[in-house]
Amino acid sequence: MSILLAMFSAVSQGMLWAMLALGVYITFRLLDFADLTCEGSFALGGCVSAVLTVNLHMNPYLSLLCGFLAGMIAGLVTGVLNTKLKIPPILAGILSMISLYSINLRIMLNQANVPINIREEGVSSIVTAIQDLLPESITSMSQTQNVITLCIGLLFCVLSVAVLYWFFGTEMGSAIRATGNNEKMIRALGVNTDTTKIIALAISNGFIALSGALVAQAQKVADVGMGTGAIVIGLASIVIGEVLFSKVISFKWKLVSIVVGSIIYRVIVAIVLQLGLRSSDLKLLTAILVAAALSIPRLLPKKNKKGVA
């Protein structure tokens, strides 16, 4: 029973982290840009959302929008560093990531974390804001918060996939995808690739920051180090989804596969933790999952060819 409850909680958390995977997918797969800004922008979204909710008593859902915009600004800076100042992609992302650590501390008034204290008047998270609207007979149930988190995550996943599917079907979205496929060709057609890169990085980090804001609101605390390892988690979700939906060609289903990959990753982590693995070993587990998901599909066709020969 404890494993089933942990899996249920993992599904809801996986949906919140799915926006991170979608953001990483935009840069690493569509744009072919190794962007490490995500570790800073993920924490940035959480810090902005928490501080606005606690200190300014802002509506928690409006704080999510502010976190999204803050992430877009972070991606914009990385894009300018790369396109205008000619700094290599990896180094540009590292510079932004390092800078965001200090910026996040400034946002949180030099505190390592900001708890969203629902006991204070006028302060509530996205989960408790909905919980307060429900009758006591429902809120007294043990899994109410997980159910609310699951509904919120499902709503944002559907909206995110729909918006990204629509946007990358537009002229600008198609130009971004073409930039990742063949930058020289799309530049020869008169498209400003600097602009497409900046826009893609801004959108990517916006969704990553949105994920950080959602996670902070659901966990009722924002931490300056909450983005550590976010890039590996995002890649793990992408790779798991791609392996499960390896025969999918449609862009729509590729986006759906990333959401599914994020959920499965969280479920795997929850099961392993229930079986006794230390939480400090999660990064090792993630690395093993990514390595296995990347290598196994490449090894299997070779064995089949040898068997046929």
PDB file of C-alpha atoms in Angstrom:
ATOM      1  CA  MET A   1       0.000   0.000   0.000  1.00  0.00           C
ATOM      2  CA  SER A   2       2.839   2.395   0.819  1.00  0.00           C
ATOM      3  CA  ILE A   3       4.339   1.780  -2.622  1.00  0.00           C
ATOM      4  CA  LEU A   4       0.993   2.492  -4.310  1.00  0.00           C
ATOM      5  CA  LEU A   5       0.595   5.760  -2.385  1.00  0.00           C
ATOM      6  CA  ALA A   6       4.157   6.736  -3.269  1.00  0.00           C
ATOM      7  CA  MET A   7       3.468   5.995  -6.937  1.00  0.00           C
ATOM      8  CA  PHE A   8       0.312   8.104  -6.856  1.00  0.00           C
ATOM      9  CA  SER A   9       2.252  11.014  -5.374  1.00  0.00           C
ATOM     10  CA  ALA A  10       5.010  10.466  -7.961  1.00  0.00           C
ATOM     11  CA  VAL A  11       2.520  10.747 -10.839  1.00  0.00           C
ATOM     12  CA  SER A  12       1.350  14.149  -9.598  1.00  0.00           C
ATOM     13  CA  GLN A  13       4.951  15.317  -9.118  1.00  0.00           C
ATOM     14  CA  GLY A  14       5.916  13.989 -12.543  1.00  0.00           C
ATOM     15  CA  MET A  15       3.309  16.212 -14.181  1.00  0.00           C
ATOM     16  CA  LEU A  16       4.708  19.276 -12.422  1.00  0.00           C
ATOM     17  CA  TRP A  17       8.233  18.398 -13.567  1.00  0.00           C
ATOM     18  CA  ALA A  18       7.001  17.712 -17.110  1.00  0.00           C
ATOM     19  CA  MET A  19       7.253  21.418 -17.985  1.00  0.00           C
ATOM     20  CA  LEU A  20      10.962  21.201 -17.177  1.00  0.00           C
ATOM     21  CA  ALA A  21      11.346  18.302 -19.605  1.00  0.00           C
ATOM     22  CA  LEU A  22       9.397  20.188 -22.286  1.00  0.00           C
ATOM     23  CA  GLY A  23      11.672  23.205 -21.867  1.00  0.00           C
ATOM     24  CA  VAL A  24      14.812  21.069 -22.083  1.00  0.00           C
ATOM     25  CA  TYR A  25      13.377  19.351 -25.168  1.00  0.00           C
ATOM     26  CA  ILE A  26      13.071  22.686 -26.976  1.00  0.00           C
ATOM     27  CA  THR A  27      16.754  23.513 -26.606  1.00  0.00           C
ATOM     28  CA  PHE A  28      18.414  20.096 -26.739  1.00  0.00           C
ATOM     29  CA  ARG A  29      16.278  18.426 -29.383  1.00  0.00           C
ATOM     30  CA  LEU A  30      14.613  21.144 -31.477  1.00  0.00           C
ATOM     31  CA  LEU A  31      17.288  23.837 -31.361  1.00  0.00           C
ATOM     32  CA  ASP A  32      20.304  21.545 -30.855  1.00  0.00           C
ATOM     33  CA  PHE A  33      21.583  23.970 -28.199  1.00  0.00           C
ATOM     34  CA  ALA A  34      23.302  22.645 -25.064  1.00  0.00           C
ATOM     35  CA  ASP A  35      21.698  25.058 -22.598  1.00  0.00           C
ATOM     36  CA  LEU A  36      22.705  24.722 -18.947  1.00  0.00           C
ATOM     37  CA  THR A  37      20.715  27.782 -17.883  1.00  0.00           C
ATOM     38  CA  CYS A  38      17.877  25.485 -16.821  1.00  0.00           C
ATOM     39  CA  GLU A  39      19.414  24.668 -13.426  1.00  0.00           C
ATOM     40  CA  GLY A  40      19.305  28.358 -12.547  1.00  0.00           C
ATOM     41  CA  SER A  41      16.008  29.228 -14.239  1.00  0.00           C
ATOM     42  CA  PHE A  42      14.205  26.322 -12.524  1.00  0.00           C
ATOM     43  CA  ALA A  43      15.156  27.718  -9.117  1.00  0.00           C
ATOM     44  CA  LEU A  44      14.445  31.244 -10.381  1.00  0.00           C
ATOM     45  CA  GLY A  45      10.820  30.372 -11.101  1.00  0.00           C
ATOM     46  CA  GLY A  46      10.373  28.837  -7.674  1.00  0.00           C
ATOM     47  CA  CYS A  47      12.046  31.745  -5.870  1.00  0.00           C
ATOM     48  CA  VAL A  48      10.041  34.411  -7.705  1.00  0.00           C
ATOM     49  CA  SER A  49       6.748  32.605  -7.143  1.00  0.00           C
ATOM     50  CA  ALA A  50       7.411  31.984  -3.446  1.00  0.00           C
ATOM     51  CA  VAL A  51       8.629  35.503  -2.664  1.00  0.00           C
ATOM     52  CA  LEU A  52       5.710  37.155  -4.471  1.00  0.00           C
ATOM     53  CA  THR A  53       3.251  34.860  -2.689  1.00  0.00           C
ATOM     54  CA  VAL A  54       4.736  35.283   0.795  1.00  0.00           C
ATOM     55  CA  ASN A  55       6.067  38.839   0.840  1.00  0.00           C
ATOM     56  CA  LEU A  56       3.588  40.583  -1.456  1.00  0.00           C
ATOM     57  CA  HIS A  57       0.593  38.286  -0.814  1.00  0.00           C
ATOM     58  CA  MET A  58       0.153  37.921  -4.557  1.00  0.00           C
ATOM     59  CA  ASN A  59      -2.315  35.428  -5.937  1.00  0.00           C
ATOM     60  CA  PRO A  60      -0.307  32.173  -6.237  1.00  0.00           C
ATOM     61  CA  TYR A  61      -1.516  31.572  -9.804  1.00  0.00           C
ATOM     62  CA  LEU A  62      -0.463  35.049 -10.848  1.00  0.00           C
ATOM     63  CA  SER A  63       2.941  34.377  -9.264  1.00  0.00           C
ATOM     64  CA  LEU A  64       3.308  31.414 -11.645  1.00  0.00           C
ATOM     65  CA  LEU A  65       3.019  33.820 -14.571  1.00  0.00           C
ATOM     66  CA  CYS A  66       5.673  36.067 -13.019  1.00  0.00           C
ATOM     67  CA  GLY A  67       7.945  33.052 -12.587  1.00  0.00           C
ATOM     68  CA  PHE A  68       7.406  32.139 -16.243  1.00  0.00           C
ATOM     69  CA  LEU A  69       8.339  35.664 -17.361  1.00  0.00           C
ATOM     70  CA  ALA A  70      11.432  35.666 -15.119  1.00  0.00           C
ATOM     71  CA  GLY A  71      12.556  32.421 -16.758  1.00  0.00           C
ATOM     72  CA  MET A  72      12.058  33.939 -20.199  1.00  0.00           C
ATOM     73  CA  ILE A  73      14.328  36.833 -19.228  1.00  0.00           C
ATOM     74  CA  ALA A  74      17.002  34.349 -18.093  1.00  0.00           C
ATOM     75  CA  GLY A  75      16.781  32.533 -21.428  1.00  0.00           C
ATOM     76  CA  LEU A  76      16.892  35.853 -23.247  1.00  0.00           C
ATOM     77  CA  VAL A  77      20.175  36.720 -21.522  1.00  0.00           C
ATOM     78  CA  THR A  78      21.680  33.364 -22.498  1.00  0.00           C
ATOM     79  CA  GLY A  79      20.573  33.910 -26.089  1.00  0.00           C
ATOM     80  CA  VAL A  80      22.149  37.369 -26.213  1.00  0.00           C
ATOM     81  CA  LEU A  81      25.405  36.045 -24.741  1.00  0.00           C
ATOM     82  CA  ASN A  82      25.549  33.401 -27.448  1.00  0.00           C
ATOM     83  CA  THR A  83      24.280  35.264 -30.511  1.00  0.00           C
ATOM     84  CA  LYS A  84      25.427  38.843 -29.936  1.00  0.00           C
ATOM     85  CA  LEU A  85      28.560  38.360 -27.831  1.00  0.00           C
ATOM     86  CA  LYS A  86      29.558  35.153 -29.672  1.00  0.00           C
ATOM     87  CA  ILE A  87      30.046  33.112 -26.500  1.00  0.00           C
ATOM     88  CA  PRO A  88      29.824  29.319 -27.105  1.00  0.00           C
ATOM     89  CA  PRO A  89      26.450  27.778 -26.145  1.00  0.00           C
ATOM     90  CA  ILE A  90      27.678  25.693 -23.212  1.00  0.00           C
ATOM     91  CA  LEU A  91      29.704  28.548 -21.729  1.00  0.00           C
ATOM     92  CA  ALA A  92      26.826  31.008 -22.192  1.00  0.00           C
ATOM     93  CA  GLY A  93      24.529  28.663 -20.278  1.00  0.00           C
ATOM     94  CA  ILE A  94      27.088  28.162 -17.522  1.00  0.00           C
ATOM     95  CA  LEU A  95      27.538  31.907 -17.109  1.00  0.00           C
ATOM     96  CA  SER A  96      23.786  32.415 -16.788  1.00  0.00           C
ATOM     97  CA  MET A  97      23.444  29.490 -14.408  1.00  0.00           C
ATOM     98  CA  ILE A  98      26.180  30.788 -12.100  1.00  0.00           C
ATOM     99  CA  SER A  99      24.752  34.303 -12.182  1.00  0.00           C
ATOM    100  CA  LEU A 100      21.261  33.080 -11.360  1.00  0.00           C
ATOM    101  CA  TYR A 101      22.463  31.528  -8.101  1.00  0.00           C
ATOM    102  CA  SER A 102      23.380  34.959  -6.750  1.00  0.00           C
ATOM    103  CA  ILE A 103      20.278  36.532  -8.295  1.00  0.00           C
ATOM    104  CA  ASN A 104      18.038  33.937  -6.657  1.00  0.00           C
ATOM    105  CA  LEU A 105      19.622  34.662  -3.279  1.00  0.00           C
ATOM    106  CA  ARG A 106      18.965  38.370  -3.827  1.00  0.00           C
ATOM    107  CA  ILE A 107      15.348  37.663  -4.731  1.00  0.00           C
ATOM    108  CA  MET A 108      14.918  35.662  -1.524  1.00  0.00           C
ATOM    109  CA  LEU A 109      16.568  38.441   0.513  1.00  0.00           C
ATOM    110  CA  ASN A 110      19.728  36.360   1.124  1.00  0.00           C
ATOM    111  CA  GLN A 111      17.752  33.444   2.580  1.00  0.00           C
ATOM    112  CA  ALA A 112      18.567  29.926   1.452  1.00  0.00           C
ATOM    113  CA  ASN A 113      14.873  29.025   1.284  1.00  0.00           C
ATOM    114  CA  VAL A 114      11.465  30.651   1.551  1.00  0.00           C
ATOM    115  CA  PRO A 115       8.638  28.561   3.059  1.00  0.00           C
ATOM    116  CA  ILE A 116       5.132  29.350   1.889  1.00  0.00           C
ATOM    117  CA  ASN A 117       3.539  29.605   5.313  1.00  0.00           C
ATOM    118  CA  ILE A 118      -0.181  29.048   4.796  1.00  0.00           C
ATOM    119  CA  ARG A 119      -0.906  29.995   8.401  1.00  0.00           C
ATOM    120  CA  GLU A 120      -0.159  33.635   7.707  1.00  0.00           C
ATOM    121  CA  GLU A 121      -3.157  35.711   6.726  1.00  0.00           C
ATOM    122  CA  GLY A 122      -3.413  36.221   2.993  1.00  0.00           C
ATOM    123  CA  VAL A 123      -0.748  33.615   2.130  1.00  0.00           C
ATOM    124  CA  SER A 124      -1.639  30.345   0.415  1.00  0.00           C
ATOM    125  CA  SER A 125      -0.131  28.042  -2.180  1.00  0.00           C
ATOM    126  CA  ILE A 126      -1.889  26.917  -5.350  1.00  0.00           C
ATOM    127  CA  VAL A 127      -2.843  23.679  -3.600  1.00  0.00           C
ATOM    128  CA  THR A 128      -4.208  25.230  -0.410  1.00  0.00           C
ATOM    129  CA  ALA A 129      -6.040  27.917  -2.394  1.00  0.00           C
ATOM    130  CA  ILE A 130      -8.117  25.168  -4.024  1.00  0.00           C
ATOM    131  CA  GLN A 131      -8.307  23.135  -0.833  1.00  0.00           C
ATOM    132  CA  ASP A 132      -9.899  26.065   0.990  1.00  0.00           C
ATOM    133  CA  LEU A 133     -12.738  26.057  -1.542  1.00  0.00           C
ATOM    134  CA  LEU A 134     -13.611  22.410  -0.940  1.00  0.00           C
ATOM    135  CA  PRO A 135     -15.928  21.121   1.824  1.00  0.00           C
ATOM    136  CA  GLU A 136     -14.335  19.757   4.972  1.00  0.00           C
ATOM    137  CA  SER A 137     -15.560  16.248   4.210  1.00  0.00           C
ATOM    138  CA  ILE A 138     -13.218  16.181   1.206  1.00  0.00           C
ATOM    139  CA  THR A 139     -10.264  18.087   2.663  1.00  0.00           C
ATOM    140  CA  SER A 140     -10.137  15.734   5.654  1.00  0.00           C
ATOM    141  CA  MET A 141      -9.191  12.831   3.364  1.00  0.00           C
ATOM    142  CA  SER A 142      -5.509  11.846   3.475  1.00  0.00           C
ATOM    143  CA  GLN A 143      -4.819  12.079  -0.274  1.00  0.00           C
ATOM    144  CA  THR A 144      -6.659  15.331  -0.957  1.00  0.00           C
ATOM    145  CA  GLN A 145      -3.508  17.376  -1.559  1.00  0.00           C
ATOM    146  CA  ASN A 146      -2.085  14.760  -3.930  1.00  0.00           C
ATOM    147  CA  VAL A 147      -5.353  14.686  -5.899  1.00  0.00           C
ATOM    148  CA  ILE A 148      -5.372  18.489  -6.167  1.00  0.00           C
ATOM    149  CA  THR A 149      -1.716  18.473  -7.238  1.00  0.00           C
ATOM    150  CA  LEU A 150      -2.520  15.809  -9.831  1.00  0.00           C
ATOM    151  CA  CYS A 151      -5.374  17.896 -11.275  1.00  0.00           C
ATOM    152  CA  ILE A 152      -3.213  21.030 -11.391  1.00  0.00           C
ATOM    153  CA  GLY A 153      -0.372  19.138 -13.052  1.00  0.00           C
ATOM    154  CA  LEU A 154      -2.720  17.565 -15.607  1.00  0.00           C
ATOM    155  CA  LEU A 155      -4.201  20.965 -16.464  1.00  0.00           C
ATOM    156  CA  PHE A 156      -0.799  22.589 -16.983  1.00  0.00           C
ATOM    157  CA  CYS A 157       0.508  19.606 -18.976  1.00  0.00           C
ATOM    158  CA  VAL A 158      -2.451  19.741 -21.374  1.00  0.00           C
ATOM    159  CA  LEU A 159      -2.148  23.515 -21.783  1.00  0.00           C
ATOM    160  CA  SER A 160       1.646  23.359 -22.249  1.00  0.00           C
ATOM    161  CA  VAL A 161       1.487  20.623 -24.882  1.00  0.00           C
ATOM    162  CA  ALA A 162      -1.336  22.429 -26.709  1.00  0.00           C
ATOM    163  CA  VAL A 163       0.478  25.785 -26.698  1.00  0.00           C
ATOM    164  CA  LEU A 164       3.801  24.300 -27.828  1.00  0.00           C
ATOM    165  CA  TYR A 165       2.113  22.229 -30.550  1.00  0.00           C
ATOM    166  CA  TRP A 166       0.378  25.346 -31.835  1.00  0.00           C
ATOM    167  CA  PHE A 167       3.442  27.584 -31.617  1.00  0.00           C
ATOM    168  CA  PHE A 168       5.849  25.216 -33.377  1.00  0.00           C
ATOM    169  CA  GLY A 169       3.327  24.914 -36.175  1.00  0.00           C
ATOM    170  CA  THR A 170       3.507  28.648 -36.832  1.00  0.00           C
ATOM    171  CA  GLU A 171       6.017  30.320 -39.146  1.00  0.00           C
ATOM    172  CA  MET A 172       8.291  31.339 -36.269  1.00  0.00           C
ATOM    173  CA  GLY A 173       8.058  27.916 -34.633  1.00  0.00           C
ATOM    174  CA  SER A 174       8.898  26.200 -37.915  1.00  0.00           C
ATOM    175  CA  ALA A 175      11.868  28.541 -38.333  1.00  0.00           C
ATOM    176  CA  ILE A 176      13.142  27.553 -34.869  1.00  0.00           C
ATOM    177  CA  ARG A 177      12.883  23.859 -35.722  1.00  0.00           C
ATOM    178  CA  ALA A 178      14.610  24.466 -39.032  1.00  0.00           C
ATOM    179  CA  THR A 179      17.398  26.362 -37.239  1.00  0.00           C
ATOM    180  CA  GLY A 180      18.100  23.280 -35.155  1.00  0.00           C
ATOM    181  CA  ASN A 181      18.025  20.978 -38.178  1.00  0.00           C
ATOM    182  CA  ASN A 182      20.138  23.036 -40.595  1.00  0.00           C
ATOM    183  CA  GLU A 183      21.160  26.511 -39.501  1.00  0.00           C
ATOM    184  CA  LYS A 184      23.026  27.371 -42.699  1.00  0.00           C
ATOM    185  CA  MET A 185      20.087  26.439 -44.914  1.00  0.00           C
ATOM    186  CA  ILE A 186      17.517  28.446 -42.970  1.00  0.00           C
ATOM    187  CA  ARG A 187      19.886  31.437 -42.866  1.00  0.00           C
ATOM    188  CA  ALA A 188      20.245  31.220 -46.648  1.00  0.00           C
ATOM    189  CA  LEU A 189      16.459  31.502 -46.901  1.00  0.00           C
ATOM    190  CA  GLY A 190      16.606  34.889 -45.175  1.00  0.00           C
ATOM    191  CA  VAL A 191      15.735  33.887 -41.604  1.00  0.00           C
ATOM    192  CA  ASN A 192      17.600  35.643 -38.799  1.00  0.00           C
ATOM    193  CA  THR A 193      18.873  32.651 -36.820  1.00  0.00           C
ATOM    194  CA  ASP A 194      19.995  34.870 -33.939  1.00  0.00           C
ATOM    195  CA  THR A 195      16.365  35.839 -33.385  1.00  0.00           C
ATOM    196  CA  THR A 196      15.099  32.264 -33.567  1.00  0.00           C
ATOM    197  CA  LYS A 197      17.711  31.127 -31.041  1.00  0.00           C
ATOM    198  CA  ILE A 198      16.874  33.904 -28.595  1.00  0.00           C
ATOM    199  CA  ILE A 199      13.130  33.230 -28.846  1.00  0.00           C
ATOM    200  CA  ALA A 200      13.602  29.478 -28.413  1.00  0.00           C
ATOM    201  CA  LEU A 201      15.840  29.942 -25.372  1.00  0.00           C
ATOM    202  CA  ALA A 202      13.380  32.397 -23.829  1.00  0.00           C
ATOM    203  CA  ILE A 203      10.423  30.017 -24.317  1.00  0.00           C
ATOM    204  CA  SER A 204      12.430  27.037 -23.088  1.00  0.00           C
ATOM    205  CA  ASN A 205      13.551  28.682 -19.867  1.00  0.00           C
ATOM    206  CA  GLY A 206      10.087  30.151 -19.373  1.00  0.00           C
ATOM    207  CA  PHE A 207       8.585  26.662 -19.202  1.00  0.00           C
ATOM    208  CA  ILE A 208      11.458  25.466 -17.005  1.00  0.00           C
ATOM    209  CA  ALA A 209      10.864  28.347 -14.579  1.00  0.00           C
ATOM    210  CA  LEU A 210       7.129  27.585 -14.645  1.00  0.00           C
ATOM    211  CA  SER A 211       7.931  24.031 -13.598  1.00  0.00           C
ATOM    212  CA  GLY A 212      10.086  25.351 -10.748  1.00  0.00           C
ATOM    213  CA  ALA A 213       7.273  27.648  -9.621  1.00  0.00           C
ATOM    214  CA  LEU A 214       4.755  24.792  -9.672  1.00  0.00           C
ATOM    215  CA  VAL A 215       7.072  22.503  -7.702  1.00  0.00           C
ATOM    216  CA  ALA A 216       7.752  25.234  -5.126  1.00  0.00           C
ATOM    217  CA  GLN A 217       4.038  25.917  -4.719  1.00  0.00           C
ATOM    218  CA  ALA A 218       3.186  22.226  -4.412  1.00  0.00           C
ATOM    219  CA  GLN A 219       5.978  21.549  -1.896  1.00  0.00           C
ATOM    220  CA  LYS A 220       5.257  24.856  -0.098  1.00  0.00           C
ATOM    221  CA  VAL A 221       8.909  25.907  -0.108  1.00  0.00           C
ATOM    222  CA  ALA A 222      11.406  27.415  -2.569  1.00  0.00           C
ATOM    223  CA  ASP A 223      15.110  26.667  -2.205  1.00  0.00           C
ATOM    224  CA  VAL A 224      18.058  28.297  -3.922  1.00  0.00           C
ATOM    225  CA  GLY A 225      19.474  24.877  -4.751  1.00  0.00           C
ATOM    226  CA  MET A 226      16.266  23.261  -5.979  1.00  0.00           C
ATOM    227  CA  GLY A 227      17.488  23.379  -9.575  1.00  0.00           C
ATOM    228  CA  THR A 228      20.579  21.250  -8.955  1.00  0.00           C
ATOM    229  CA  GLY A 229      20.519  18.311 -11.349  1.00  0.00           C
ATOM    230  CA  ALA A 230      17.497  19.665 -13.234  1.00  0.00           C
ATOM    231  CA  ILE A 231      19.214  19.214 -16.588  1.00  0.00           C
ATOM    232  CA  VAL A 232      19.799  15.503 -15.950  1.00  0.00           C
ATOM    233  CA  ILE A 233      16.208  15.007 -14.759  1.00  0.00           C
ATOM    234  CA  GLY A 234      14.918  16.728 -17.883  1.00  0.00           C
ATOM    235  CA  LEU A 235      17.108  14.609 -20.147  1.00  0.00           C
ATOM    236  CA  ALA A 236      16.065  11.432 -18.327  1.00  0.00           C
ATOM    237  CA  SER A 237      12.394  12.266 -18.911  1.00  0.00           C
ATOM    238  CA  ILE A 238      13.046  12.994 -22.595  1.00  0.00           C
ATOM    239  CA  VAL A 239      15.047   9.832 -23.193  1.00  0.00           C
ATOM    240  CA  ILE A 240      12.556   7.581 -21.378  1.00  0.00           C
ATOM    241  CA  GLY A 241       9.702   9.076 -23.394  1.00  0.00           C
ATOM    242  CA  GLU A 242      11.576   8.713 -26.669  1.00  0.00           C
ATOM    243  CA  VAL A 243      12.374   5.067 -25.944  1.00  0.00           C
ATOM    244  CA  LEU A 244       8.748   4.241 -25.113  1.00  0.00           C
ATOM    245  CA  PHE A 245       7.423   6.171 -28.146  1.00  0.00           C
ATOM    246  CA  SER A 246      10.305   5.292 -30.481  1.00  0.00           C
ATOM    247  CA  LYS A 247       7.991   4.669 -33.453  1.00  0.00           C
ATOM    248  CA  VAL A 248       6.114   7.950 -33.057  1.00  0.00           C
ATOM    249  CA  ILE A 249       6.683  10.473 -35.841  1.00  0.00           C
ATOM    250  CA  SER A 250       4.023  13.085 -35.064  1.00  0.00           C
ATOM    251  CA  PHE A 251       5.340  16.142 -33.208  1.00  0.00           C
ATOM    252  CA  LYS A 252       2.211  16.192 -31.046  1.00  0.00           C
ATOM    253  CA  TRP A 253       2.870  12.699 -29.739  1.00  0.00           C
ATOM    254  CA  LYS A 254       6.523  13.499 -29.184  1.00  0.00           C
ATOM    255  CA  LEU A 255       5.445  16.236 -26.782  1.00  0.00           C
ATOM    256  CA  VAL A 256       3.068  13.801 -25.079  1.00  0.00           C
ATOM    257  CA  SER A 257       5.868  11.243 -24.802  1.00  0.00           C
ATOM    258  CA  ILE A 258       7.964  13.736 -22.830  1.00  0.00           C
ATOM    259  CA  VAL A 259       5.166  14.195 -20.300  1.00  0.00           C
ATOM    260  CA  VAL A 260       4.805  10.425 -19.999  1.00  0.00           C
ATOM    261  CA  GLY A 261       8.580  10.080 -19.621  1.00  0.00           C
ATOM    262  CA  SER A 262       8.577  12.611 -16.796  1.00  0.00           C
ATOM    263  CA  ILE A 263       5.835  10.694 -14.973  1.00  0.00           C
ATOM    264  CA  ILE A 264       7.563   7.333 -15.435  1.00  0.00           C
ATOM    265  CA  TYR A 265      10.863   8.758 -14.194  1.00  0.00           C
ATOM    266  CA  ARG A 266       9.185   9.999 -10.994  1.00  0.00           C
ATOM    267  CA  VAL A 267       7.420   6.649 -10.522  1.00  0.00           C
ATOM    268  CA  ILE A 268      10.731   4.779 -10.888  1.00  0.00           C
ATOM    269  CA  VAL A 269      12.354   7.074  -8.335  1.00  0.00           C
ATOM    270  CA  ALA A 270       9.451   6.622  -5.902  1.00  0.00           C
ATOM    271  CA  ILE A 271       9.566   2.820  -6.171  1.00  0.00           C
ATOM    272  CA  VAL A 272      13.329   2.690  -5.724  1.00  0.00           C
ATOM    273  CA  LEU A 273      13.141   4.940  -2.658  1.00  0.00           C
ATOM    274  CA  GLN A 274      10.429   2.716  -1.182  1.00  0.00           C
ATOM    275  CA  LEU A 275      12.704  -0.270  -1.709  1.00  0.00           C
ATOM    276  CA  GLY A 276      15.381   1.328   0.466  1.00  0.00           C
ATOM    277  CA  LEU A 277      17.639   3.391  -1.803  1.00  0.00           C
ATOM    278  CA  ARG A 278      19.110   6.492  -0.173  1.00  0.00           C
ATOM    279  CA  SER A 279      17.911   9.839  -1.494  1.00  0.00           C
ATOM    280  CA  SER A 280      21.559  10.864  -1.906  1.00  0.00           C
ATOM    281  CA  ASP A 281      21.918   8.157  -4.574  1.00  0.00           C
ATOM    282  CA  LEU A 282      19.181   9.572  -6.824  1.00  0.00           C
ATOM    283  CA  LYS A 283      21.621  11.374  -9.105  1.00  0.00           C
ATOM    284  CA  LEU A 284      23.491   8.114  -9.662  1.00  0.00           C
ATOM    285  CA  LEU A 285      20.215   6.376 -10.428  1.00  0.00           C
ATOM    286  CA  THR A 286      19.275   9.103 -12.897  1.00  0.00           C
ATOM    287  CA  ALA A 287      22.629   8.810 -14.664  1.00  0.00           C
ATOM    288  CA  ILE A 288      22.201   5.035 -14.943  1.00  0.00           C
ATOM    289  CA  LEU A 289      18.655   5.415 -16.312  1.00  0.00           C
ATOM    290  CA  VAL A 290      19.768   7.919 -18.964  1.00  0.00           C
ATOM    291  CA  ALA A 291      22.786   5.798 -19.958  1.00  0.00           C
ATOM    292  CA  ALA A 292      20.644   2.646 -20.211  1.00  0.00           C
ATOM    293  CA  ALA A 293      17.858   4.363 -22.148  1.00  0.00           C
ATOM    294  CA  LEU A 294      20.359   5.807 -24.623  1.00  0.00           C
ATOM    295  CA  SER A 295      22.500   2.711 -25.110  1.00  0.00           C
ATOM    296  CA  ILE A 296      20.000  -0.186 -25.151  1.00  0.00           C
ATOM    297  CA  PRO A 297      18.086   0.944 -28.290  1.00  0.00           C
ATOM    298  CA  ARG A 298      21.395   1.382 -30.128  1.00  0.00           C
ATOM    299  CA  LEU A 299      22.695  -2.034 -29.114  1.00  0.00           C
ATOM    300  CA  LEU A 300      19.590  -4.066 -29.941  1.00  0.00           C
ATOM    301  CA  PRO A 301      19.575  -3.420 -33.747  1.00  0.00           C
ATOM    302  CA  LYS A 302      23.243  -4.496 -33.940  1.00  0.00           C
ATOM    303  CA  LYS A 303      22.418  -7.809 -32.262  1.00  0.00           C
ATOM    304  CA  ASN A 304      19.506  -8.360 -34.648  1.00  0.00           C
ATOM    305  CA  LYS A 305      21.698  -7.696 -37.658  1.00  0.00           C
ATOM    306  CA  LYS A 306      24.313 -10.164 -36.413  1.00  0.00           C
ATOM    307  CA  GLY A 307      21.608 -12.757 -35.834  1.00  0.00           C
ATOM    308  CA  VAL A 308      20.273 -12.330 -39.379  1.00  0.00           C
ATOM    309  CA  ALA A 309      23.744 -12.513 -40.860  1.00  0.00           C
TER     310      ALA A 309
END
